[in-house]
mmCIF file of C-alpha atoms in Angstrom:
data_model
loop_
_atom_site.group_PDB
_atom_site.id
_atom_site.type_symbol
_atom_site.label_atom_id
_atom_site.label_comp_id
_atom_site.label_asym_id
_atom_site.label_seq_id
_atom_site.Cartn_x
_atom_site.Cartn_y
_atom_site.Cartn_z
ATOM 1 C CA SER A 7 -60.304 -7.238 -17.250
ATOM 2 C CA LYS A 8 -62.039 -3.887 -16.717
ATOM 3 C CA ASP A 9 -64.074 -5.220 -13.750
ATOM 4 C CA LEU A 10 -60.977 -6.676 -12.087
ATOM 5 C CA LEU A 11 -59.101 -3.393 -12.396
ATOM 6 C CA PHE A 12 -62.033 -1.480 -10.928
ATOM 7 C CA HIS A 13 -62.278 -3.980 -8.070
ATOM 8 C CA GLN A 14 -58.569 -3.611 -7.317
ATOM 9 C CA LYS A 15 -58.985 0.167 -7.388
ATOM 10 C CA LEU A 16 -61.935 -0.077 -4.990
ATOM 11 C CA CYS A 17 -59.949 -2.235 -2.543
ATOM 12 C CA LYS A 18 -57.106 0.287 -2.666
ATOM 13 C CA MET A 19 -59.505 3.186 -2.068
ATOM 14 C CA LEU A 20 -61.009 1.383 0.926
ATOM 15 C CA GLY A 21 -57.568 0.424 2.223
ATOM 16 C CA LEU A 22 -58.364 -3.294 2.093
ATOM 17 C CA LYS A 23 -55.221 -5.368 1.751
ATOM 18 C CA MET A 24 -56.886 -8.471 0.358
ATOM 19 C CA ALA A 25 -59.793 -8.860 -2.028
ATOM 20 C CA THR A 26 -62.583 -11.353 -1.407
ATOM 21 C CA ASP A 27 -61.877 -14.758 -2.958
ATOM 22 C CA PRO A 28 -63.683 -14.862 -6.357
ATOM 23 C CA ARG A 29 -65.116 -18.277 -5.439
ATOM 24 C CA TRP A 30 -67.219 -16.580 -2.743
ATOM 25 C CA VAL A 31 -69.853 -15.525 -5.311
ATOM 26 C CA SER A 32 -70.425 -19.157 -6.258
ATOM 27 C CA VAL A 33 -71.035 -19.979 -2.589
ATOM 28 C CA VAL A 34 -73.450 -17.051 -2.296
ATOM 29 C CA SER A 35 -75.399 -18.075 -5.402
ATOM 30 C CA LYS A 36 -76.029 -21.523 -3.934
ATOM 31 C CA ASN A 37 -77.015 -20.171 -0.498
ATOM 32 C CA LEU A 38 -79.112 -17.074 -1.161
ATOM 33 C CA GLU A 39 -81.386 -17.583 1.839
ATOM 34 C CA GLU A 40 -78.465 -17.870 4.263
ATOM 35 C CA ILE A 41 -76.707 -14.863 2.742
ATOM 36 C CA LEU A 42 -79.818 -12.669 2.857
ATOM 37 C CA VAL A 43 -80.565 -13.663 6.462
ATOM 38 C CA ASP A 44 -76.981 -12.887 7.433
ATOM 39 C CA HIS A 45 -77.156 -9.576 5.591
ATOM 40 C CA ALA A 46 -80.402 -8.613 7.329
ATOM 41 C CA PHE A 47 -78.895 -9.180 10.752
ATOM 42 C CA CYS A 48 -75.738 -7.286 9.768
ATOM 43 C CA GLU A 49 -77.909 -4.259 8.979
ATOM 44 C CA GLN A 50 -79.764 -4.625 12.282
ATOM 45 C CA LYS A 51 -76.512 -4.903 14.233
ATOM 46 C CA ALA A 52 -75.121 -1.844 12.462
ATOM 47 C CA ALA A 53 -78.196 0.127 13.532
ATOM 48 C CA SER A 54 -77.839 -1.133 17.117
ATOM 49 C CA SER A 55 -74.161 -0.190 17.117
ATOM 50 C CA ALA A 56 -75.014 3.355 16.002
ATOM 51 C CA ILE A 57 -77.514 3.662 18.861
ATOM 52 C CA SER A 58 -74.917 2.379 21.321
ATOM 53 C CA ILE A 59 -72.434 5.012 20.117
ATOM 54 C CA ILE A 60 -75.059 7.735 20.662
ATOM 55 C CA VAL A 61 -75.656 6.514 24.225
ATOM 56 C CA GLN A 62 -71.937 6.329 25.018
ATOM 57 C CA TYR A 63 -70.837 9.621 23.447
ATOM 58 C CA PRO A 64 -73.711 12.130 23.668
ATOM 59 C CA GLN A 65 -71.224 14.981 24.172
ATOM 60 C CA TYR A 66 -70.245 14.897 20.480
ATOM 61 C CA SER A 67 -73.217 16.539 18.765
ATOM 62 C CA ASP A 68 -71.964 15.985 15.226
ATOM 63 C CA LEU A 69 -71.333 12.319 16.012
ATOM 64 C CA VAL A 70 -74.864 11.944 17.415
ATOM 65 C CA LEU A 71 -76.351 13.471 14.256
ATOM 66 C CA ALA A 72 -74.275 11.201 12.022
ATOM 67 C CA MET A 73 -75.103 8.063 14.022
ATOM 68 C CA THR A 74 -78.811 8.941 13.991
ATOM 69 C CA ALA A 75 -78.717 9.131 10.205
ATOM 70 C CA ILE A 76 -76.756 5.879 9.946
ATOM 71 C CA CYS A 77 -79.145 4.093 12.307
ATOM 72 C CA GLN A 78 -82.145 5.178 10.232
ATOM 73 C CA GLU A 79 -80.447 4.138 7.010
ATOM 74 C CA GLU A 80 -79.353 0.753 8.365
ATOM 75 C CA MET A 81 -82.881 -0.054 9.555
ATOM 76 C CA GLN A 82 -84.216 0.968 6.164
ATOM 77 C CA HIS A 83 -81.729 -1.445 4.615
ATOM 78 C CA PHE A 84 -82.779 -4.144 7.076
ATOM 79 C CA ASN A 85 -86.362 -3.712 5.922
ATOM 80 C CA MET A 86 -85.305 -3.859 2.275
ATOM 81 C CA VAL A 87 -83.346 -7.092 2.802
ATOM 82 C CA HIS A 88 -86.256 -8.573 4.756
ATOM 83 C CA GLU A 89 -88.543 -7.784 1.819
ATOM 84 C CA LYS A 90 -86.128 -9.604 -0.502
ATOM 85 C CA LEU A 91 -86.351 -12.639 1.780
ATOM 86 C CA ILE A 92 -90.158 -12.579 1.725
ATOM 87 C CA GLU A 93 -90.268 -12.128 -2.066
ATOM 88 C CA ARG A 94 -88.279 -15.344 -2.435
ATOM 89 C CA GLY A 95 -90.381 -17.320 0.041
ATOM 90 C CA PHE A 96 -87.682 -17.231 2.739
ATOM 91 C CA LYS A 97 -87.983 -16.323 6.409
ATOM 92 C CA LEU A 98 -85.690 -14.239 8.565
ATOM 93 C CA GLY A 99 -84.942 -17.015 11.030
ATOM 94 C CA PHE A 100 -82.616 -16.518 13.963
ATOM 95 C CA GLU A 101 -79.393 -14.581 14.193
ATOM 96 C CA ARG A 102 -76.230 -16.557 13.578
ATOM 97 C CA LYS A 103 -72.851 -15.968 15.183
ATOM 98 C CA ASP A 104 -70.457 -13.901 13.106
ATOM 99 C CA PRO A 105 -66.868 -15.175 13.570
ATOM 100 C CA TYR A 106 -65.501 -12.359 11.370
ATOM 101 C CA VAL A 107 -66.819 -9.577 13.621
ATOM 102 C CA ASN A 108 -65.957 -11.573 16.735
ATOM 103 C CA ASP A 109 -62.336 -12.053 15.659
ATOM 104 C CA LEU A 110 -61.991 -8.358 14.809
ATOM 105 C CA SER A 111 -63.475 -7.385 18.186
ATOM 106 C CA VAL A 112 -61.097 -9.696 20.068
ATOM 107 C CA PHE A 113 -58.137 -8.250 18.178
ATOM 108 C CA LEU A 114 -59.129 -4.692 19.077
ATOM 109 C CA ARG A 115 -59.827 -5.539 22.723
ATOM 110 C CA ARG A 116 -56.270 -6.836 23.028
ATOM 111 C CA SER A 117 -54.706 -3.763 21.437
ATOM 112 C CA LYS A 118 -52.608 -1.324 23.476
ATOM 113 C CA SER A 119 -54.771 1.627 22.418
ATOM 114 C CA ASN A 120 -57.696 0.036 24.237
ATOM 115 C CA SER A 121 -56.511 1.222 27.651
ATOM 116 C CA SER A 122 -58.168 4.660 27.651
ATOM 117 C CA LYS A 123 -61.638 5.995 26.943
ATOM 118 C CA LYS A 124 -60.340 7.622 23.763
ATOM 119 C CA GLY A 125 -58.680 4.368 22.808
ATOM 120 C CA LEU A 126 -61.980 2.544 23.202
ATOM 121 C CA PHE A 127 -63.734 5.167 21.112
ATOM 122 C CA VAL A 128 -61.173 4.950 18.305
ATOM 123 C CA ASN A 129 -61.405 1.170 18.273
ATOM 124 C CA GLN A 130 -65.206 1.316 18.050
ATOM 125 C CA MET A 131 -64.945 3.652 15.076
ATOM 126 C CA LEU A 132 -62.315 1.529 13.356
ATOM 127 C CA LEU A 133 -64.258 -1.698 13.889
ATOM 128 C CA ALA A 134 -67.314 -0.119 12.290
ATOM 129 C CA ALA A 135 -65.181 1.319 9.475
ATOM 130 C CA ILE A 136 -63.579 -2.004 8.518
ATOM 131 C CA ILE A 137 -66.939 -3.786 8.521
ATOM 132 C CA GLU A 138 -68.426 -1.110 6.248
ATOM 133 C CA ALA A 139 -65.382 -1.208 3.955
ATOM 134 C CA ARG A 140 -65.589 -4.978 3.517
ATOM 135 C CA SER A 141 -69.357 -4.778 2.992
ATOM 136 C CA CYS A 142 -68.834 -2.182 0.278
ATOM 137 C CA GLU A 143 -66.303 -4.416 -1.474
ATOM 138 C CA ARG A 144 -68.575 -7.450 -1.308
ATOM 139 C CA PHE A 145 -71.655 -5.543 -2.451
ATOM 140 C CA LYS A 146 -69.604 -4.463 -5.465
ATOM 141 C CA ILE A 147 -68.863 -8.107 -6.287
ATOM 142 C CA LEU A 148 -72.499 -9.142 -5.836
ATOM 143 C CA SER A 149 -73.715 -6.254 -7.995
ATOM 144 C CA GLU A 150 -71.585 -7.534 -10.865
ATOM 145 C CA GLN A 151 -71.500 -11.298 -10.592
ATOM 146 C CA LEU A 152 -74.781 -12.591 -9.176
ATOM 147 C CA GLU A 153 -77.060 -14.280 -11.711
ATOM 148 C CA ASP A 154 -80.141 -12.886 -9.937
ATOM 149 C CA GLU A 155 -80.661 -9.580 -11.802
ATOM 150 C CA ASP A 156 -82.891 -8.106 -9.089
ATOM 151 C CA LEU A 157 -80.261 -8.705 -6.410
ATOM 152 C CA LYS A 158 -77.507 -7.332 -8.664
ATOM 153 C CA ILE A 159 -79.362 -4.006 -8.876
ATOM 154 C CA PHE A 160 -80.189 -4.160 -5.156
ATOM 155 C CA TYR A 161 -76.571 -4.575 -4.067
ATOM 156 C CA ARG A 162 -75.417 -1.867 -6.447
ATOM 157 C CA SER A 163 -77.827 0.523 -4.703
ATOM 158 C CA LEU A 164 -76.395 -0.330 -1.265
ATOM 159 C CA MET A 165 -72.722 -0.125 -2.200
ATOM 160 C CA GLU A 166 -72.423 3.662 -2.059
ATOM 161 C CA SER A 167 -73.968 3.969 1.405
ATOM 162 C CA GLU A 168 -71.461 1.461 2.807
ATOM 163 C CA ALA A 169 -68.588 3.520 1.387
ATOM 164 C CA ARG A 170 -70.077 6.670 2.900
ATOM 165 C CA HIS A 171 -70.434 5.032 6.310
ATOM 166 C CA TYR A 172 -66.842 3.792 6.136
ATOM 167 C CA THR A 173 -65.515 7.311 5.632
ATOM 168 C CA THR A 174 -67.808 8.670 8.368
ATOM 169 C CA PHE A 175 -66.420 6.310 11.007
ATOM 170 C CA LEU A 176 -62.822 6.986 9.993
ATOM 171 C CA HIS A 177 -63.492 10.729 10.148
ATOM 172 C CA PHE A 178 -64.730 10.566 13.744
ATOM 173 C CA ALA A 179 -61.899 8.270 14.841
ATOM 174 C CA LYS A 180 -59.444 10.930 13.714
ATOM 175 C CA LYS A 181 -61.469 13.899 14.951
ATOM 176 C CA TYR A 182 -61.971 12.676 18.521
ATOM 177 C CA GLY A 183 -58.944 10.400 18.864
ATOM 178 C CA GLU A 184 -56.485 13.074 19.927
ATOM 179 C CA GLY A 185 -53.241 11.621 21.180
ATOM 180 C CA ILE A 186 -53.752 8.316 19.391
ATOM 181 C CA ASN A 187 -52.016 7.405 16.153
ATOM 182 C CA VAL A 188 -55.218 6.503 14.318
ATOM 183 C CA ASP A 189 -53.482 5.828 11.001
ATOM 184 C CA GLU A 190 -51.159 3.309 12.659
ATOM 185 C CA ARG A 191 -54.068 1.624 14.426
ATOM 186 C CA TRP A 192 -56.096 1.562 11.201
ATOM 187 C CA ASN A 193 -53.227 -0.043 9.316
ATOM 188 C CA ALA A 194 -52.907 -2.689 12.032
ATOM 189 C CA ILE A 195 -56.570 -3.635 11.764
ATOM 190 C CA LEU A 196 -56.319 -3.726 7.967
ATOM 191 C CA GLU A 197 -53.391 -6.143 8.230
ATOM 192 C CA PHE A 198 -55.260 -8.313 10.725
ATOM 193 C CA GLU A 199 -58.423 -8.254 8.629
ATOM 194 C CA ALA A 200 -56.432 -9.441 5.613
ATOM 195 C CA SER A 201 -55.178 -12.390 7.679
ATOM 196 C CA LEU A 202 -58.803 -13.208 8.530
ATOM 197 C CA MET A 203 -59.721 -13.212 4.854
ATOM 198 C CA GLU A 204 -56.923 -15.721 4.219
ATOM 199 C CA LYS A 205 -58.113 -17.843 7.150
ATOM 200 C CA TYR A 206 -61.728 -17.897 6.029
#
């Protein structure tokens, strides 16, 4: 179908080696509160991560400017998701553990390119990039397949910003990762992420 072809094209553009299982939307539809709470905390953690990058790498002025913009945008998104929770009579609740991000972080901590300051920087950028790429792909699915029309429009509006953030993180990994084969490292994390998608 036309939607399937576009989805495959999007995954290819993002570099993702495995698409989200189509059955995931059915799970989401039956657990909207849990999904929205998880989404809200993902936005908050993305903002916190951007602040952490600013603190760790203040010498890169263009990076600081980009992370400031991302932080502001992520907190705006957090507020928007929180409003969606309230509109539906839900509450934010407490943060839940995220095995996906944890598994990616463990994989990167064990990588050989983690032994230098530049290696750490590149891994931080690539971790953020893969999370944004997968978010973009999933927002695309939600924008097309959710029965809740309001949320379909909402996720469509967020999809483009996730794609923009993904390219921003990849850009800085390559710009300030001199001496590191960023493309090779990126491909390795894409392969590992695909194995996580199979596992989950």
